[in-house]
Amino acid sequence: TGDQVTYLQHVRNRFPINVKHDLAGLNDCVKSMVRWIETFKSRYWWIVKVDTDEFIVLAPGAGPQPNTSSLHLPVGNNAYRTLRVPTRFDVDAPSPGSTGHAVDVECARKVKAGMFKQIYSGPNFDSSTFNLGSHVKPSTRTSPIAKDVAIVHYHFARTYEEDLRIARQTILSHHFIDLNDTDDVVIRKLSRFRKGHGTSWQKRATVLRDLQNRSAARQQYYRDHSGSKP
């Protein structure tokens, strides 16, 4: 809404980027996006799905260059459905209200996350490989590497309580838990899921860790996010 919509409309008009506004809930979002991708996949060698706080950048050698205007993806290859992005970097942007723009690389701390994401072949787009976070799936772990490409994820430093609130709201939206569930019921429901697998597994883990040992979970959060002061 508001400034966000205005900015995305500006991006869509200025760059060859597809922007979709959708009121679909989290459980229907993947199906909605797949239907949308099907309408334009034939026009592109590669399809890169990113959130509004993620950017695909050149990453030659030592690390990403978020300020570059040049990005060259490999020529489409009909033998593959996806390419793996070998380096992903989390960037702790300045907190809202602080000096410096949120995406100003000089005002951010880059952290190599050690994770993979994937981009999708346009000619060979396969909906079974698609997921909302563009995470590498077991079926695509052997896909070739897209060299010199990284996905940079910017995020504002936030408190443990805010991170927990967002996580709980997300899993409520997925109907993994119900609003009136007791803590014991939530623990039982979330413990049924396989660790590290499935939709929003990080958010489920955040809520579960908090209910099992809030003090330990909170301390670990601030150890992992040194820019997020309580």
PDB file of C-alpha atoms in Angstrom:
ATOM      1  CA  THR A   1       0.000   0.000   0.000  1.00  0.00           C
ATOM      2  CA  GLY A   2       0.978   3.671  -0.281  1.00  0.00           C
ATOM      3  CA  ASP A   3       4.645   4.348  -0.989  1.00  0.00           C
ATOM      4  CA  GLN A   4       5.406   0.659  -1.538  1.00  0.00           C
ATOM      5  CA  VAL A   5       2.909   0.379  -4.386  1.00  0.00           C
ATOM      6  CA  THR A   6       4.110   3.652  -5.912  1.00  0.00           C
ATOM      7  CA  TYR A   7       7.723   2.452  -5.841  1.00  0.00           C
ATOM      8  CA  LEU A   8       6.926  -0.927  -7.390  1.00  0.00           C
ATOM      9  CA  GLN A   9       4.926   0.755 -10.143  1.00  0.00           C
ATOM     10  CA  HIS A  10       7.962   2.946 -10.827  1.00  0.00           C
ATOM     11  CA  VAL A  11      10.214  -0.119 -10.997  1.00  0.00           C
ATOM     12  CA  ARG A  12       7.842  -1.912 -13.350  1.00  0.00           C
ATOM     13  CA  ASN A  13       7.675   1.077 -15.687  1.00  0.00           C
ATOM     14  CA  ARG A  14      11.427   1.701 -15.733  1.00  0.00           C
ATOM     15  CA  PHE A  15      12.905  -1.799 -15.831  1.00  0.00           C
ATOM     16  CA  PRO A  16      12.028  -5.093 -17.572  1.00  0.00           C
ATOM     17  CA  ILE A  17      10.683  -6.486 -14.304  1.00  0.00           C
ATOM     18  CA  ASN A  18       7.345  -8.195 -13.765  1.00  0.00           C
ATOM     19  CA  VAL A  19       5.536  -6.922 -10.667  1.00  0.00           C
ATOM     20  CA  LYS A  20       2.463  -8.674  -9.318  1.00  0.00           C
ATOM     21  CA  HIS A  21       0.005  -7.309  -6.763  1.00  0.00           C
ATOM     22  CA  ASP A  22      -2.076 -10.117  -5.296  1.00  0.00           C
ATOM     23  CA  LEU A  23      -4.419 -10.482  -2.348  1.00  0.00           C
ATOM     24  CA  ALA A  24      -4.022 -14.261  -2.279  1.00  0.00           C
ATOM     25  CA  GLY A  25      -3.311 -15.709   1.148  1.00  0.00           C
ATOM     26  CA  LEU A  26      -0.057 -17.497   1.910  1.00  0.00           C
ATOM     27  CA  ASN A  27      -1.562 -20.915   1.266  1.00  0.00           C
ATOM     28  CA  ASP A  28      -2.732 -19.871  -2.211  1.00  0.00           C
ATOM     29  CA  CYS A  29       0.175 -17.612  -3.150  1.00  0.00           C
ATOM     30  CA  VAL A  30       2.330 -20.284  -4.813  1.00  0.00           C
ATOM     31  CA  LYS A  31      -0.482 -21.461  -7.088  1.00  0.00           C
ATOM     32  CA  SER A  32      -1.288 -17.859  -7.987  1.00  0.00           C
ATOM     33  CA  MET A  33       2.344 -17.089  -8.857  1.00  0.00           C
ATOM     34  CA  VAL A  34       2.731 -20.260 -10.935  1.00  0.00           C
ATOM     35  CA  ARG A  35      -0.330 -19.316 -12.991  1.00  0.00           C
ATOM     36  CA  TRP A  36       1.134 -15.837 -13.482  1.00  0.00           C
ATOM     37  CA  ILE A  37       4.582 -17.133 -14.508  1.00  0.00           C
ATOM     38  CA  GLU A  38       2.964 -19.419 -17.060  1.00  0.00           C
ATOM     39  CA  THR A  39       1.699 -16.311 -18.878  1.00  0.00           C
ATOM     40  CA  PHE A  40       5.160 -14.854 -19.572  1.00  0.00           C
ATOM     41  CA  LYS A  41       7.693 -17.706 -19.193  1.00  0.00           C
ATOM     42  CA  SER A  42       8.168 -18.084 -22.957  1.00  0.00           C
ATOM     43  CA  ARG A  43       9.646 -14.554 -23.162  1.00  0.00           C
ATOM     44  CA  TYR A  44      12.601 -15.237 -20.843  1.00  0.00           C
ATOM     45  CA  TRP A  45      15.568 -17.568 -20.634  1.00  0.00           C
ATOM     46  CA  TRP A  46      15.580 -17.376 -16.853  1.00  0.00           C
ATOM     47  CA  ILE A  47      13.009 -16.312 -14.283  1.00  0.00           C
ATOM     48  CA  VAL A  48      14.241 -14.932 -10.972  1.00  0.00           C
ATOM     49  CA  LYS A  49      11.672 -14.707  -8.190  1.00  0.00           C
ATOM     50  CA  VAL A  50      12.702 -12.326  -5.403  1.00  0.00           C
ATOM     51  CA  ASP A  51      10.902 -10.542  -2.589  1.00  0.00           C
ATOM     52  CA  THR A  52      10.833  -6.750  -2.420  1.00  0.00           C
ATOM     53  CA  ASP A  53      13.791  -6.795   0.009  1.00  0.00           C
ATOM     54  CA  GLU A  54      15.914  -9.059  -2.212  1.00  0.00           C
ATOM     55  CA  PHE A  55      18.094  -8.134  -5.188  1.00  0.00           C
ATOM     56  CA  ILE A  56      19.984 -10.232  -7.718  1.00  0.00           C
ATOM     57  CA  VAL A  57      23.466  -8.829  -8.349  1.00  0.00           C
ATOM     58  CA  LEU A  58      26.799  -9.527  -9.955  1.00  0.00           C
ATOM     59  CA  ALA A  59      29.050 -11.376  -7.515  1.00  0.00           C
ATOM     60  CA  PRO A  60      32.419 -11.858  -9.183  1.00  0.00           C
ATOM     61  CA  GLY A  61      35.095 -13.389  -7.015  1.00  0.00           C
ATOM     62  CA  ALA A  62      35.104 -11.965  -3.507  1.00  0.00           C
ATOM     63  CA  GLY A  63      31.510 -10.902  -3.095  1.00  0.00           C
ATOM     64  CA  PRO A  64      28.439  -9.033  -4.338  1.00  0.00           C
ATOM     65  CA  GLN A  65      28.401  -5.562  -5.827  1.00  0.00           C
ATOM     66  CA  PRO A  66      24.926  -4.265  -4.938  1.00  0.00           C
ATOM     67  CA  ASN A  67      25.518  -0.945  -6.724  1.00  0.00           C
ATOM     68  CA  THR A  68      26.332  -2.375 -10.147  1.00  0.00           C
ATOM     69  CA  SER A  69      23.959  -1.810 -13.045  1.00  0.00           C
ATOM     70  CA  SER A  70      25.278  -4.738 -15.091  1.00  0.00           C
ATOM     71  CA  LEU A  71      24.067  -8.295 -14.653  1.00  0.00           C
ATOM     72  CA  HIS A  72      24.596 -11.065 -17.177  1.00  0.00           C
ATOM     73  CA  LEU A  73      22.792 -14.339 -16.617  1.00  0.00           C
ATOM     74  CA  PRO A  74      23.890 -17.374 -18.628  1.00  0.00           C
ATOM     75  CA  VAL A  75      22.225 -18.265 -21.899  1.00  0.00           C
ATOM     76  CA  GLY A  76      19.152 -20.418 -21.380  1.00  0.00           C
ATOM     77  CA  ASN A  77      19.906 -24.135 -21.495  1.00  0.00           C
ATOM     78  CA  ASN A  78      17.112 -26.481 -22.501  1.00  0.00           C
ATOM     79  CA  ALA A  79      18.680 -29.323 -20.520  1.00  0.00           C
ATOM     80  CA  TYR A  80      17.931 -27.798 -17.118  1.00  0.00           C
ATOM     81  CA  ARG A  81      14.857 -26.606 -15.238  1.00  0.00           C
ATOM     82  CA  THR A  82      16.738 -24.522 -12.670  1.00  0.00           C
ATOM     83  CA  LEU A  83      20.129 -23.011 -11.886  1.00  0.00           C
ATOM     84  CA  ARG A  84      21.529 -22.768  -8.387  1.00  0.00           C
ATOM     85  CA  VAL A  85      22.683 -19.401  -7.084  1.00  0.00           C
ATOM     86  CA  PRO A  86      25.861 -20.389  -5.218  1.00  0.00           C
ATOM     87  CA  THR A  87      26.177 -17.430  -2.860  1.00  0.00           C
ATOM     88  CA  ARG A  88      23.501 -15.688  -0.890  1.00  0.00           C
ATOM     89  CA  PHE A  89      24.257 -12.772   1.391  1.00  0.00           C
ATOM     90  CA  ASP A  90      22.184 -11.388   4.237  1.00  0.00           C
ATOM     91  CA  VAL A  91      22.696  -7.677   4.720  1.00  0.00           C
ATOM     92  CA  ASP A  92      21.835  -5.936   7.962  1.00  0.00           C
ATOM     93  CA  ALA A  93      20.611  -2.558   6.777  1.00  0.00           C
ATOM     94  CA  PRO A  94      20.428   0.429   9.135  1.00  0.00           C
ATOM     95  CA  SER A  95      17.387   0.507  11.390  1.00  0.00           C
ATOM     96  CA  PRO A  96      14.512   2.763  10.285  1.00  0.00           C
ATOM     97  CA  GLY A  97      15.238   6.379  11.144  1.00  0.00           C
ATOM     98  CA  SER A  98      18.999   5.951  11.230  1.00  0.00           C
ATOM     99  CA  THR A  99      21.403   7.847   8.985  1.00  0.00           C
ATOM    100  CA  GLY A 100      21.877   6.326   5.554  1.00  0.00           C
ATOM    101  CA  HIS A 101      19.611   4.699   3.028  1.00  0.00           C
ATOM    102  CA  ALA A 102      18.529   1.123   3.747  1.00  0.00           C
ATOM    103  CA  VAL A 103      20.135  -0.212   0.572  1.00  0.00           C
ATOM    104  CA  ASP A 104      23.306   1.870   0.804  1.00  0.00           C
ATOM    105  CA  VAL A 105      26.065  -0.734   0.799  1.00  0.00           C
ATOM    106  CA  GLU A 106      28.382   1.542   2.779  1.00  0.00           C
ATOM    107  CA  CYS A 107      25.855   1.619   5.628  1.00  0.00           C
ATOM    108  CA  ALA A 108      25.201  -2.119   5.769  1.00  0.00           C
ATOM    109  CA  ARG A 109      26.982  -5.185   7.050  1.00  0.00           C
ATOM    110  CA  LYS A 110      27.236  -8.051   4.542  1.00  0.00           C
ATOM    111  CA  VAL A 111      27.114 -11.578   5.933  1.00  0.00           C
ATOM    112  CA  LYS A 112      27.695 -14.667   3.819  1.00  0.00           C
ATOM    113  CA  ALA A 113      24.696 -16.799   4.636  1.00  0.00           C
ATOM    114  CA  GLY A 114      26.005 -20.048   3.167  1.00  0.00           C
ATOM    115  CA  MET A 115      22.683 -20.875   1.556  1.00  0.00           C
ATOM    116  CA  PHE A 116      21.501 -21.559  -1.963  1.00  0.00           C
ATOM    117  CA  LYS A 117      18.604 -20.169  -3.895  1.00  0.00           C
ATOM    118  CA  GLN A 118      17.504 -21.029  -7.398  1.00  0.00           C
ATOM    119  CA  ILE A 119      16.372 -19.372 -10.598  1.00  0.00           C
ATOM    120  CA  TYR A 120      13.995 -20.982 -13.073  1.00  0.00           C
ATOM    121  CA  SER A 121      14.264 -21.808 -16.762  1.00  0.00           C
ATOM    122  CA  GLY A 122      11.670 -19.978 -18.840  1.00  0.00           C
ATOM    123  CA  PRO A 123      11.486 -22.539 -21.686  1.00  0.00           C
ATOM    124  CA  ASN A 124      11.478 -25.457 -19.232  1.00  0.00           C
ATOM    125  CA  PHE A 125       9.590 -23.939 -16.322  1.00  0.00           C
ATOM    126  CA  ASP A 126       8.344 -26.752 -14.096  1.00  0.00           C
ATOM    127  CA  SER A 127       5.879 -25.760 -11.399  1.00  0.00           C
ATOM    128  CA  SER A 128       6.983 -28.683  -9.227  1.00  0.00           C
ATOM    129  CA  THR A 129      10.371 -26.983  -8.709  1.00  0.00           C
ATOM    130  CA  PHE A 130       8.861 -23.633  -7.709  1.00  0.00           C
ATOM    131  CA  ASN A 131       8.550 -22.476  -4.111  1.00  0.00           C
ATOM    132  CA  LEU A 132       7.812 -19.116  -2.556  1.00  0.00           C
ATOM    133  CA  GLY A 133      11.322 -18.564  -1.187  1.00  0.00           C
ATOM    134  CA  SER A 134      13.093 -19.909  -4.306  1.00  0.00           C
ATOM    135  CA  HIS A 135      15.018 -22.292  -2.052  1.00  0.00           C
ATOM    136  CA  VAL A 136      16.853 -25.206  -3.630  1.00  0.00           C
ATOM    137  CA  LYS A 137      14.737 -28.345  -3.320  1.00  0.00           C
ATOM    138  CA  PRO A 138      15.960 -31.951  -3.036  1.00  0.00           C
ATOM    139  CA  SER A 139      15.016 -32.472  -6.683  1.00  0.00           C
ATOM    140  CA  THR A 140      17.138 -29.499  -7.848  1.00  0.00           C
ATOM    141  CA  ARG A 141      20.243 -29.890  -5.675  1.00  0.00           C
ATOM    142  CA  THR A 142      22.282 -31.126  -8.643  1.00  0.00           C
ATOM    143  CA  SER A 143      21.318 -28.238 -10.925  1.00  0.00           C
ATOM    144  CA  PRO A 144      24.241 -26.313 -12.471  1.00  0.00           C
ATOM    145  CA  ILE A 145      25.607 -23.238 -10.769  1.00  0.00           C
ATOM    146  CA  ALA A 146      24.895 -19.743 -12.073  1.00  0.00           C
ATOM    147  CA  LYS A 147      28.377 -18.286 -11.724  1.00  0.00           C
ATOM    148  CA  ASP A 148      29.055 -14.743 -10.523  1.00  0.00           C
ATOM    149  CA  VAL A 149      25.473 -14.226  -9.379  1.00  0.00           C
ATOM    150  CA  ALA A 150      24.218 -13.628  -5.849  1.00  0.00           C
ATOM    151  CA  ILE A 151      20.905 -12.801  -4.236  1.00  0.00           C
ATOM    152  CA  VAL A 152      21.296 -10.070  -1.645  1.00  0.00           C
ATOM    153  CA  HIS A 153      18.712  -9.931   1.124  1.00  0.00           C
ATOM    154  CA  TYR A 154      18.331  -6.618   2.937  1.00  0.00           C
ATOM    155  CA  HIS A 155      16.500  -6.467   6.223  1.00  0.00           C
ATOM    156  CA  PHE A 156      16.066  -3.940   8.981  1.00  0.00           C
ATOM    157  CA  ALA A 157      17.463  -4.887  12.354  1.00  0.00           C
ATOM    158  CA  ARG A 158      14.539  -5.786  14.599  1.00  0.00           C
ATOM    159  CA  THR A 159      14.019  -6.940  18.139  1.00  0.00           C
ATOM    160  CA  TYR A 160      13.461 -10.541  19.125  1.00  0.00           C
ATOM    161  CA  GLU A 161       9.867  -9.746  20.055  1.00  0.00           C
ATOM    162  CA  GLU A 162       9.156  -8.249  16.620  1.00  0.00           C
ATOM    163  CA  ASP A 163      10.763 -11.206  14.859  1.00  0.00           C
ATOM    164  CA  LEU A 164       8.653 -13.577  16.978  1.00  0.00           C
ATOM    165  CA  ARG A 165       5.480 -11.599  16.239  1.00  0.00           C
ATOM    166  CA  ILE A 166       6.082 -11.824  12.487  1.00  0.00           C
ATOM    167  CA  ALA A 167       6.845 -15.543  12.710  1.00  0.00           C
ATOM    168  CA  ARG A 168       3.680 -16.267  14.680  1.00  0.00           C
ATOM    169  CA  GLN A 169       1.542 -14.191  12.313  1.00  0.00           C
ATOM    170  CA  THR A 170       2.967 -16.101   9.346  1.00  0.00           C
ATOM    171  CA  ILE A 171       2.196 -19.552  10.703  1.00  0.00           C
ATOM    172  CA  LEU A 172      -1.274 -18.371  11.725  1.00  0.00           C
ATOM    173  CA  SER A 173      -1.818 -17.261   8.121  1.00  0.00           C
ATOM    174  CA  HIS A 174      -0.795 -20.737   6.962  1.00  0.00           C
ATOM    175  CA  HIS A 175      -3.281 -22.248   9.457  1.00  0.00           C
ATOM    176  CA  PHE A 176      -0.504 -24.307  11.016  1.00  0.00           C
ATOM    177  CA  ILE A 177      -1.888 -23.162  14.365  1.00  0.00           C
ATOM    178  CA  ASP A 178      -5.078 -21.491  15.521  1.00  0.00           C
ATOM    179  CA  LEU A 179      -5.403 -18.170  17.318  1.00  0.00           C
ATOM    180  CA  ASN A 180      -6.890 -19.733  20.457  1.00  0.00           C
ATOM    181  CA  ASP A 181      -4.417 -22.614  20.736  1.00  0.00           C
ATOM    182  CA  THR A 182      -2.696 -22.990  24.102  1.00  0.00           C
ATOM    183  CA  ASP A 183       1.096 -23.092  24.223  1.00  0.00           C
ATOM    184  CA  ASP A 184       1.010 -26.863  24.721  1.00  0.00           C
ATOM    185  CA  VAL A 185      -1.202 -27.307  21.656  1.00  0.00           C
ATOM    186  CA  VAL A 186       1.061 -25.082  19.538  1.00  0.00           C
ATOM    187  CA  ILE A 187       4.125 -27.068  20.617  1.00  0.00           C
ATOM    188  CA  ARG A 188       2.404 -30.323  19.756  1.00  0.00           C
ATOM    189  CA  LYS A 189       1.273 -29.069  16.334  1.00  0.00           C
ATOM    190  CA  LEU A 190       4.626 -27.594  15.356  1.00  0.00           C
ATOM    191  CA  SER A 191       6.592 -30.602  16.602  1.00  0.00           C
ATOM    192  CA  ARG A 192       4.853 -32.771  14.020  1.00  0.00           C
ATOM    193  CA  PHE A 193       6.658 -31.025  11.171  1.00  0.00           C
ATOM    194  CA  ARG A 194       9.980 -32.288   9.905  1.00  0.00           C
ATOM    195  CA  LYS A 195      12.749 -29.893  10.893  1.00  0.00           C
ATOM    196  CA  GLY A 196      14.099 -27.802   8.023  1.00  0.00           C
ATOM    197  CA  HIS A 197      11.396 -28.855   5.560  1.00  0.00           C
ATOM    198  CA  GLY A 198       8.176 -27.401   4.247  1.00  0.00           C
ATOM    199  CA  THR A 199       6.617 -23.980   3.890  1.00  0.00           C
ATOM    200  CA  SER A 200       7.849 -21.308   6.319  1.00  0.00           C
ATOM    201  CA  TRP A 201       9.834 -23.849   8.310  1.00  0.00           C
ATOM    202  CA  GLN A 202      12.041 -21.070   9.715  1.00  0.00           C
ATOM    203  CA  LYS A 203       8.995 -19.288  11.118  1.00  0.00           C
ATOM    204  CA  ARG A 204       7.689 -22.516  12.668  1.00  0.00           C
ATOM    205  CA  ALA A 205      11.093 -23.118  14.248  1.00  0.00           C
ATOM    206  CA  THR A 206      11.182 -19.579  15.665  1.00  0.00           C
ATOM    207  CA  VAL A 207       7.860 -19.997  17.453  1.00  0.00           C
ATOM    208  CA  LEU A 208       8.656 -23.511  18.642  1.00  0.00           C
ATOM    209  CA  ARG A 209      12.043 -22.522  20.097  1.00  0.00           C
ATOM    210  CA  ASP A 210      10.420 -19.618  21.923  1.00  0.00           C
ATOM    211  CA  LEU A 211       7.793 -21.824  23.550  1.00  0.00           C
ATOM    212  CA  GLN A 212      10.339 -24.446  24.535  1.00  0.00           C
ATOM    213  CA  ASN A 213      12.856 -22.022  26.059  1.00  0.00           C
ATOM    214  CA  ARG A 214      12.257 -18.310  25.523  1.00  0.00           C
ATOM    215  CA  SER A 215      15.340 -17.133  27.411  1.00  0.00           C
ATOM    216  CA  ALA A 216      17.718 -19.353  25.445  1.00  0.00           C
ATOM    217  CA  ALA A 217      15.991 -18.538  22.125  1.00  0.00           C
ATOM    218  CA  ARG A 218      16.192 -14.809  22.805  1.00  0.00           C
ATOM    219  CA  GLN A 219      19.880 -14.946  23.714  1.00  0.00           C
ATOM    220  CA  GLN A 220      20.672 -16.980  20.603  1.00  0.00           C
ATOM    221  CA  TYR A 221      18.754 -14.519  18.428  1.00  0.00           C
ATOM    222  CA  TYR A 222      20.887 -11.598  19.559  1.00  0.00           C
ATOM    223  CA  ARG A 223      24.060 -13.624  19.144  1.00  0.00           C
ATOM    224  CA  ASP A 224      23.054 -14.357  15.548  1.00  0.00           C
ATOM    225  CA  HIS A 225      21.840 -10.805  14.843  1.00  0.00           C
ATOM    226  CA  SER A 226      24.387  -8.523  16.403  1.00  0.00           C
ATOM    227  CA  GLY A 227      22.800  -5.477  14.754  1.00  0.00           C
ATOM    228  CA  SER A 228      19.442  -6.141  16.418  1.00  0.00           C
ATOM    229  CA  LYS A 229      19.730  -4.664  19.881  1.00  0.00           C
ATOM    230  CA  PRO A 230      16.967  -5.349  22.465  1.00  0.00           C
TER     231      PRO A 230
END
